[in-house]
Short mmCIF file of C-alpha atoms and ligand atoms in Angstrom, two decimals:
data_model
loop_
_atom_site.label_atom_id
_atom_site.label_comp_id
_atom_site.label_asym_id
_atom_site.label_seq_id
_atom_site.Cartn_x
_atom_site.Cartn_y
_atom_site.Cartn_z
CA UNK X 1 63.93 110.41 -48.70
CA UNK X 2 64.68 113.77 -47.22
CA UNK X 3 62.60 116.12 -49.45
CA UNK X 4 65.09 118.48 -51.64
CA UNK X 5 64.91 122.04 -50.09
CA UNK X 6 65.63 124.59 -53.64
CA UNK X 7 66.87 127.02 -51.43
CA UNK X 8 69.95 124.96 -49.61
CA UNK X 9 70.68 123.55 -53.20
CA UNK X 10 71.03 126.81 -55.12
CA UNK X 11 73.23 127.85 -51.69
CA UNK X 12 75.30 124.98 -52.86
CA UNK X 13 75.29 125.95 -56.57
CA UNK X 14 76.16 129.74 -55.49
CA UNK X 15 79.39 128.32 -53.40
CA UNK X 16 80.55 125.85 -55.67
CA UNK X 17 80.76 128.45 -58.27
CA UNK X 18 82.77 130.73 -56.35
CA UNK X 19 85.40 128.79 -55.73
CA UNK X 20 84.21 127.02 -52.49
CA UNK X 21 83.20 123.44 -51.31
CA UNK X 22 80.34 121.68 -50.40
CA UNK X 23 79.45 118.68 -48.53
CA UNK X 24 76.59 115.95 -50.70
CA UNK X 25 75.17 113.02 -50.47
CA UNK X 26 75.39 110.51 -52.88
CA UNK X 27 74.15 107.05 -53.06
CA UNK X 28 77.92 105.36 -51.93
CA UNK X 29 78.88 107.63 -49.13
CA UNK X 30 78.60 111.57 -48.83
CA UNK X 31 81.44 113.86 -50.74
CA UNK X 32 83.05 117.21 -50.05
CA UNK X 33 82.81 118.31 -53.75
CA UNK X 34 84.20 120.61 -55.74
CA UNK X 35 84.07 122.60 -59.36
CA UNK X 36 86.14 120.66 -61.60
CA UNK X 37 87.31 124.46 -63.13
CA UNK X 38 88.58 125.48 -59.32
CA UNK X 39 91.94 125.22 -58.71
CA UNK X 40 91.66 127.19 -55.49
CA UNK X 41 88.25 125.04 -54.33
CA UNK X 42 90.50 121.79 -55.28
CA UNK X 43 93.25 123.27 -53.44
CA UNK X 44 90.48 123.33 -49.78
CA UNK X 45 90.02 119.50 -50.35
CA UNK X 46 93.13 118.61 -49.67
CA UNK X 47 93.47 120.68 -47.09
CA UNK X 48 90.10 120.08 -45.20
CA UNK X 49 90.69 116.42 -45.30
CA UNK X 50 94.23 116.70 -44.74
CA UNK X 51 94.48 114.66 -48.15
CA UNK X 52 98.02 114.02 -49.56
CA UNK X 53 98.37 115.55 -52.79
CA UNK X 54 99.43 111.89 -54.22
CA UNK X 55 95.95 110.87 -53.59
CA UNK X 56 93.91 111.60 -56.85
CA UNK X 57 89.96 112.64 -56.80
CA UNK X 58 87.00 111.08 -58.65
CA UNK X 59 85.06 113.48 -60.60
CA UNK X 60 81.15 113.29 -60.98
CA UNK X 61 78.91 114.01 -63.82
CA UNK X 62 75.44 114.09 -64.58
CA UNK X 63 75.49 112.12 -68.45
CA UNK X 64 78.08 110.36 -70.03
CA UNK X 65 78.72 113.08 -72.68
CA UNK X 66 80.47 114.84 -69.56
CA UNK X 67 82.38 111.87 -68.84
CA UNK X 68 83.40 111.47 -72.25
CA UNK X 69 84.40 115.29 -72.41
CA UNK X 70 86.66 114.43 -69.53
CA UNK X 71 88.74 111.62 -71.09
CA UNK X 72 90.46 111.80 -74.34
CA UNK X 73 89.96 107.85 -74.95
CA UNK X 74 86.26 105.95 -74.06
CA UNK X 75 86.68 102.25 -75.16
CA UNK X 76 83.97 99.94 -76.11
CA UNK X 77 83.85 98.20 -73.31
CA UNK X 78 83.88 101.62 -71.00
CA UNK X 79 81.35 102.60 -72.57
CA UNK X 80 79.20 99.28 -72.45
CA UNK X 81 79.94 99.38 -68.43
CA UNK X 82 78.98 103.06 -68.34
CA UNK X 83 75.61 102.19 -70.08
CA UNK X 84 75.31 98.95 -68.09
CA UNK X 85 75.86 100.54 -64.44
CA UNK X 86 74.96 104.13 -64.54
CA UNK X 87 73.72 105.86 -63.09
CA UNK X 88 75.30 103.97 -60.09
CA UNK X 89 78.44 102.90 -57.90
CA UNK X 90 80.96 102.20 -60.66
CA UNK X 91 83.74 104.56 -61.40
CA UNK X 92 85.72 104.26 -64.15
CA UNK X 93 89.17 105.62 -64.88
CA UNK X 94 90.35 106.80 -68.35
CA UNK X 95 93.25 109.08 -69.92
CA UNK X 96 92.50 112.26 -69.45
CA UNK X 97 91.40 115.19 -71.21
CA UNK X 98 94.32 118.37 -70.84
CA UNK X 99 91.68 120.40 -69.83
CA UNK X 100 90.83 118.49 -66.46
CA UNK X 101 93.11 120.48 -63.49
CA UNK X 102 96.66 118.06 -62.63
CA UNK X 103 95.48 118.06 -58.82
CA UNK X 104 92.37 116.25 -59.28
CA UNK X 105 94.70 113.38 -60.61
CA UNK X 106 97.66 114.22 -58.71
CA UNK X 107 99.84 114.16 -61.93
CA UNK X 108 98.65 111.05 -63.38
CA UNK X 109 97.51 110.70 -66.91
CA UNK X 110 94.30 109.48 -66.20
CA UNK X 111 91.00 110.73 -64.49
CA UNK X 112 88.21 108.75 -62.42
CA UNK X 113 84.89 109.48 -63.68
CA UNK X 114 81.60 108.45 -62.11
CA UNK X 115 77.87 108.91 -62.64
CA UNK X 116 76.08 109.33 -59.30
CA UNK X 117 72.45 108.12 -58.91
CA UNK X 118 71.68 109.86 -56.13
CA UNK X 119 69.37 112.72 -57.12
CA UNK X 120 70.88 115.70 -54.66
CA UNK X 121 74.20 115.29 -56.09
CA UNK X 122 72.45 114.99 -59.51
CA UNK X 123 70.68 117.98 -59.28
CA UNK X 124 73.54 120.00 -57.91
CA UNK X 125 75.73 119.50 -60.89
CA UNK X 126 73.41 119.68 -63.00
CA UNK X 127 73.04 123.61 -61.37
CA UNK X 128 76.28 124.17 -61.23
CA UNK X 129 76.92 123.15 -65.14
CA UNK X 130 80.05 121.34 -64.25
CA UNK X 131 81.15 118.45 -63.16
CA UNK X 132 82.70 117.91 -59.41
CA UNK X 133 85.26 116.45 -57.89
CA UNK X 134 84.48 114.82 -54.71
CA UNK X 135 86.56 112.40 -52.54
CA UNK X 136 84.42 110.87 -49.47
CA UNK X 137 83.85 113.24 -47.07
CA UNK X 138 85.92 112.53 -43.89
CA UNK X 139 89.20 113.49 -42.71
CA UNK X 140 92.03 111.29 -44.68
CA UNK X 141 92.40 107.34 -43.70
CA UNK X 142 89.08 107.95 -41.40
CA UNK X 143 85.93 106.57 -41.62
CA UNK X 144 83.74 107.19 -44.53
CA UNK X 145 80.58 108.96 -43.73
CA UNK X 146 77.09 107.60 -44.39
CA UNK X 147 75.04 110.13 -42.86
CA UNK X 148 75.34 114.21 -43.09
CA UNK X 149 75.44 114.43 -39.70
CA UNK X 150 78.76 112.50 -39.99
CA UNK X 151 80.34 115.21 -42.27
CA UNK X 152 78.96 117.83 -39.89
CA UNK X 153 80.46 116.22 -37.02
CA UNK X 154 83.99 116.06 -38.70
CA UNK X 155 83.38 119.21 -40.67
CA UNK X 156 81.32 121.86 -38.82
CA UNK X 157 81.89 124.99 -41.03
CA UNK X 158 81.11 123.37 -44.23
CA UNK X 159 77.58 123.34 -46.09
CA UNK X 160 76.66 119.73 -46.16
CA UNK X 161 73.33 119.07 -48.32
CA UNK X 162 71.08 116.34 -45.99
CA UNK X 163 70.25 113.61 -48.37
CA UNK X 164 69.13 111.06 -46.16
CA UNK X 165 71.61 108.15 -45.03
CA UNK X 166 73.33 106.51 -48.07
CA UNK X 167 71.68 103.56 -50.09
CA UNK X 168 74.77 101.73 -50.84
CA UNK X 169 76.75 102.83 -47.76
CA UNK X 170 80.02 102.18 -48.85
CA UNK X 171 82.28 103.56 -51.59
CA UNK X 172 81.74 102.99 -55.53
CA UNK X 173 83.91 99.72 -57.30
CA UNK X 174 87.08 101.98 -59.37
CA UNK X 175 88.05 99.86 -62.20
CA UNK X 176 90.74 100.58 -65.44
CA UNK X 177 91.01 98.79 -68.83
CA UNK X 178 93.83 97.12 -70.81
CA UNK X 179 92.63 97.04 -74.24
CA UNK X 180 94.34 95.88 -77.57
CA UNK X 181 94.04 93.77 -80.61
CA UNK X 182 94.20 90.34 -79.03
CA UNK X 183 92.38 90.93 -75.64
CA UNK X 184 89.99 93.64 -73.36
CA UNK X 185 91.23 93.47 -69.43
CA UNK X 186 88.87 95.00 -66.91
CA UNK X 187 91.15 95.56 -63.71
CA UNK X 188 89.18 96.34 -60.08
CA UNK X 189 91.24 98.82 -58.32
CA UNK X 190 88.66 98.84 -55.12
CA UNK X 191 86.06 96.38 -54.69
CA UNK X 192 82.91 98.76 -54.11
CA UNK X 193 79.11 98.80 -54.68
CA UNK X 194 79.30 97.51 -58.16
CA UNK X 195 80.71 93.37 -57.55
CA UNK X 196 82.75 91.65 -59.47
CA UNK X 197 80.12 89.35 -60.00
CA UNK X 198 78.07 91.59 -61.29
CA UNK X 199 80.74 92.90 -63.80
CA UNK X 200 81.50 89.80 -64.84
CA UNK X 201 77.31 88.89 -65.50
CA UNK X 202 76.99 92.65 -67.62
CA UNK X 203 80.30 91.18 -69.42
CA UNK X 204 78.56 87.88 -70.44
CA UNK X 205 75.85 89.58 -72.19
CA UNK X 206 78.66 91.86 -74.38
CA UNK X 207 80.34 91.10 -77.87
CA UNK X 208 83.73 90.47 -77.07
CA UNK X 209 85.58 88.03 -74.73
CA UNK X 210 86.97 90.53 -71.63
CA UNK X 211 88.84 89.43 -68.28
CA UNK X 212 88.15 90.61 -65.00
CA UNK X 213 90.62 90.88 -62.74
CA UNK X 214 92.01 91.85 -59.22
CA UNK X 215 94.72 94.69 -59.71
CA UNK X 216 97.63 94.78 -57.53
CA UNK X 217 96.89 97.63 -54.29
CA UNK X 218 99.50 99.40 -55.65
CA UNK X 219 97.62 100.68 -58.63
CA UNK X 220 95.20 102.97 -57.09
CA UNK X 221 97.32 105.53 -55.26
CA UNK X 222 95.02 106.09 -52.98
CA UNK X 223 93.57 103.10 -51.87
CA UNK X 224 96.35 102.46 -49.21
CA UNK X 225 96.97 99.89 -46.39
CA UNK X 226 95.39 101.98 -43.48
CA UNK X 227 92.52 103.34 -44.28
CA UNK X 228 88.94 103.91 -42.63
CA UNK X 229 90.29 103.46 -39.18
CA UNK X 230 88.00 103.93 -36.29
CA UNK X 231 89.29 106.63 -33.54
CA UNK X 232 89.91 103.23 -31.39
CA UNK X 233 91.64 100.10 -32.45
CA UNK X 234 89.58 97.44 -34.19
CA UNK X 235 90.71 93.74 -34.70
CA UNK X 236 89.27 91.56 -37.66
CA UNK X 237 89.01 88.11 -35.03
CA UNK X 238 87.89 84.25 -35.52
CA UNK X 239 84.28 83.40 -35.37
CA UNK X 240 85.04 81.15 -31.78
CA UNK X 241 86.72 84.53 -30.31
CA UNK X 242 86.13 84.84 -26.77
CA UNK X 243 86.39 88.46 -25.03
CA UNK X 244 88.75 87.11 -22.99
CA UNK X 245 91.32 86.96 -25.73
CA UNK X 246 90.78 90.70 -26.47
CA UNK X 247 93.01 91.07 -23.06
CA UNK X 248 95.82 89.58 -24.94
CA UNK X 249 94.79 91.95 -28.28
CA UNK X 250 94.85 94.36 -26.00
CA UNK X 251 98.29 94.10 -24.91
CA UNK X 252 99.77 93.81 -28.14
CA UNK X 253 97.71 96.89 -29.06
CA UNK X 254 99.59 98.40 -26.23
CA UNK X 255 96.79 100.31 -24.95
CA UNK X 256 97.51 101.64 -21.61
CA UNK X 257 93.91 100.59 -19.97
CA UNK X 258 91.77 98.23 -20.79
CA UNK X 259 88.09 97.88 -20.14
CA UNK X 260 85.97 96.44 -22.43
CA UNK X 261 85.97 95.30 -26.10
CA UNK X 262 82.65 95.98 -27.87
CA UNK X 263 81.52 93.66 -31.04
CA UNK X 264 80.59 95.52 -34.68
CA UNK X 265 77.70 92.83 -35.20
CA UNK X 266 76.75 93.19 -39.41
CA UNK X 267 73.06 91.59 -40.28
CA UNK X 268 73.97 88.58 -42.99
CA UNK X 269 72.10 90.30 -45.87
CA UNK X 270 75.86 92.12 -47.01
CA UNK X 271 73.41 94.68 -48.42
CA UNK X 272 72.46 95.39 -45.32
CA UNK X 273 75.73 95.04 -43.80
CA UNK X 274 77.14 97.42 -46.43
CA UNK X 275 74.48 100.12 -45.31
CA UNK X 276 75.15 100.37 -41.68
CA UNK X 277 79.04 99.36 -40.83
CA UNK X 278 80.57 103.04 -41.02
CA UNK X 279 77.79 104.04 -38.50
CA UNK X 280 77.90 100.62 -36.58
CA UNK X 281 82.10 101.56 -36.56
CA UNK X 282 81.11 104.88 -35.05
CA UNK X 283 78.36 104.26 -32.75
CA UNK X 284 81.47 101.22 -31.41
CA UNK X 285 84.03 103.96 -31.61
CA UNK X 286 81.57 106.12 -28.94
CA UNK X 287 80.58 103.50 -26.69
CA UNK X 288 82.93 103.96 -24.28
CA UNK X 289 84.82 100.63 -25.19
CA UNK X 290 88.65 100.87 -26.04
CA UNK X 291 88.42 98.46 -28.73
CA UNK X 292 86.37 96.93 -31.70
CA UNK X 293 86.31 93.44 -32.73
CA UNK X 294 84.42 91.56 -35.76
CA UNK X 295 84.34 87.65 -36.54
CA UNK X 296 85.28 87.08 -39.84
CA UNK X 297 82.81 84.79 -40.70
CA UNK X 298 83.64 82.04 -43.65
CA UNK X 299 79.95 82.19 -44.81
CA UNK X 300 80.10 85.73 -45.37
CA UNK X 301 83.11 85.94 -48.63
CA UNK X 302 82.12 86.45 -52.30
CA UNK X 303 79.53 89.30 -53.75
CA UNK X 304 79.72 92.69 -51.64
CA UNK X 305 81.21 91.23 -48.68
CA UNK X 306 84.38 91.22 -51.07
CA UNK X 307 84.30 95.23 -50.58
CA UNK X 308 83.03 95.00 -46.99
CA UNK X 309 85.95 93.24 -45.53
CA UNK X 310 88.78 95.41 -47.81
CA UNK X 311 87.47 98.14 -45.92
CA UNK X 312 87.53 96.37 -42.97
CA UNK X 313 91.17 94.89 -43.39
CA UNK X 314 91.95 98.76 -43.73
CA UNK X 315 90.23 100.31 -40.76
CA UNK X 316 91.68 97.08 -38.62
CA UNK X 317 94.60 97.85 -36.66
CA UNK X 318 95.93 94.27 -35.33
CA UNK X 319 97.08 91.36 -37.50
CA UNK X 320 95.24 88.22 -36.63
CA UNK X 321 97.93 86.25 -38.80
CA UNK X 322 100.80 87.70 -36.94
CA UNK X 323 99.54 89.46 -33.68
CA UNK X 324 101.07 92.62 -34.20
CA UNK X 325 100.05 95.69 -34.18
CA UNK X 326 99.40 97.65 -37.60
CA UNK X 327 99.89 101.59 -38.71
CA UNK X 328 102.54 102.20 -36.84
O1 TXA F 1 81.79 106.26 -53.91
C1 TXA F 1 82.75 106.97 -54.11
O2 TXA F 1 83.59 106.72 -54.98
C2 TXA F 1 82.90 108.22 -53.21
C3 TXA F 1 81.72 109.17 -53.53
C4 TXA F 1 81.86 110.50 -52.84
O3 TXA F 1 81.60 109.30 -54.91
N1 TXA F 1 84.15 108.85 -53.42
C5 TXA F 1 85.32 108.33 -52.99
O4 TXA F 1 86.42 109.15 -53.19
O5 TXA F 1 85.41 107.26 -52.44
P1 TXA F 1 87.81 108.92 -52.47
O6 TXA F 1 88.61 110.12 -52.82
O7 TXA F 1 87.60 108.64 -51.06
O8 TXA F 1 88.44 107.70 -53.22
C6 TXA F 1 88.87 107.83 -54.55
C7 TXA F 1 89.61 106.59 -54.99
C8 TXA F 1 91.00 106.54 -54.38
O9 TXA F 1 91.27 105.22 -53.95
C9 TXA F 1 91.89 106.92 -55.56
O10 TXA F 1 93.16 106.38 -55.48
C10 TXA F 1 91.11 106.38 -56.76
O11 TXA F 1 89.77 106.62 -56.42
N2 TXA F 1 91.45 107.12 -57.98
C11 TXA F 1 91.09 108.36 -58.34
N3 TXA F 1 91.67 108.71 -59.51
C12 TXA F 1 92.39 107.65 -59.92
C13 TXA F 1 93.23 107.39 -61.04
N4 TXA F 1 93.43 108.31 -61.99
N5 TXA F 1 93.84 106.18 -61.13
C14 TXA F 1 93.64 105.25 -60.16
N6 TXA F 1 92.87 105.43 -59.06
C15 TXA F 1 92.25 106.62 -58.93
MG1 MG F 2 87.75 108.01 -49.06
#
């Protein structure tokens, strides 16, 4: 752990509370944060990552009291996962308090709320006073970043706090709730650090019968199709892939010359895996190769590989089913 230097972090505090953003680490992947009071720091997220405004923000707080201040409804069973999970890689999403700023939730009547555990982006809001939105800190539908040097790279006038590279290395599990008389639904809008498994094992030990279940993609606006792609193409192959098929990728990836695939090898321990892929995906993307291919490997389904290979389905730009080219 990168000791915490008082001096960058009351920088931080001193920008964030004049109306300007900041780059942080926190335990999923680093944010470019903002004062939840800021329309015009709000406004510079979208426009430094190029965000669409549809696309709402998750807003991070240092207890639950702020989260609850945030939300004009906190269920039982919210607050039971809140208590369960946090401080950690769950985010939750709840209607929302008037006073929280219509961009952060691009219009919607609800608000994602999460409780970092990462003790830089602790400690800044807890400087600041306020809570702060932060989407991951990369340009929109690029790779997440794991490292500050990553947000530097993409980002090179910003502040970015070093925290070290992230524990969890991938983004946190969003989830929303049905609740009424008869039954208490807890919907996954993106798999993330927090599994469904594990969900489902906090839900066991609770009071009341609850369902888990997968929501349909369209119910997180921003959790679209193409997302996290690599600057080159990647292809999500079968584990008896020879390179010698990537010629034929190739060509229906249409890329004008073609050298050399490269292979994003992940370690079997999906923690691991999880840790190291956006920096494995960018280290491939710098190679010198023209394109990225991973096995999809039947042994490696269930737990956090459930997260690992959404993102990967995202950041993939050919169709194994169909052999077509995708994002165009
Ligand atoms: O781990 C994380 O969650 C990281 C770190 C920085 O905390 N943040 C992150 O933010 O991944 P971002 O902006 O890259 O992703 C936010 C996701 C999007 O998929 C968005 O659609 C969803 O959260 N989201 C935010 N507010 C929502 C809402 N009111 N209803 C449904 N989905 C929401
Ligand atoms: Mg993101």
């Amino acid at each position: 752990m990168i000791p915490l230097d008082s001096a960058e972090l009351i920088k931080a505090r001193d920008l964030l509370r004049e109306n300007d953003v900041v780059g942080l680490p926190t335990e999923t992947v680093y944010g470019l944060a903002a004062n939840i009071d800021s329309h015009e720091a709000l406004k510079k997220i979208f426009s430094l990552k190029e965000r669409p405004f549809f696309d709402p923000l998750i807003v991070h707080v240092a207890s639950i009291k702020q989260a609850q201040e945030l939300t004009t409804e906190w269920p039982p069973v919210a607050d039971f996962l809140a208590r369960w999970f946090w401080p950690g890689p769950l985010t939750l999403v709840l209607p929302k308090a008037a006073s929280v700023d219509p961009l952060i939730t691009s219009g919607l009547d609800t608000v994602a709320v999460r409780f970092p555990s990462h003790p830089v982006a602790l400690e800044i809001i807890r400087l600041v006073g306020r809570p702060l939105a932060a989407p991951s800190a990369n340009k929109f539908g690029k790779i997440s970043p794991s490292t500050a040097a990553h947000v530097r790279a993409e980002f090179p006038d910003l502040l970015v706090i070093d925290g070290g590279n992230c524990e969890v290395g991938l983004e946190s599990t969003v989830i929303d709730f049905k609740v009424t008389n008869e039954f208490t639904d807890v919907r996954i809008l993106r798999p993330g650090g927090v599994t469904e498994e594990m969900i489902r094992t906090a839900l066991d030990r609770w009071s009341q019968t609850t369902n888990v279940i997968q929501a349909e993609s369209s119910a997180s606006p921003g959790h679209v199709k193409h997302h996290y792609m690599p600057p080159i193409p990647l292809a999500i192959v079968d584990e008896d892939f020879s390179e010698e098929s990537a010629v034929m990728i190739s060509e229906d990836l249409r890329l004008k010359e073609f050298r050399q695939p490269i292979e994003l090898m992940l370690p079997s321990d999906p923690a691991h895996a999880a840790r190291i892929m956006y920096s494995e995906m960018r280290t491939a993307s710098e190679s010198g190769a023209d394109m990225i291919y991973v096995r999809k490997t039947e042994a490696r389904e269930g737990g956090l590989w459930a997260a690992i290979w959404d993102r990967l389905t995202r950041a993939a730009s050919w169709d194994p089913d169909s052999g077509n080219r995708l994002g165009d």
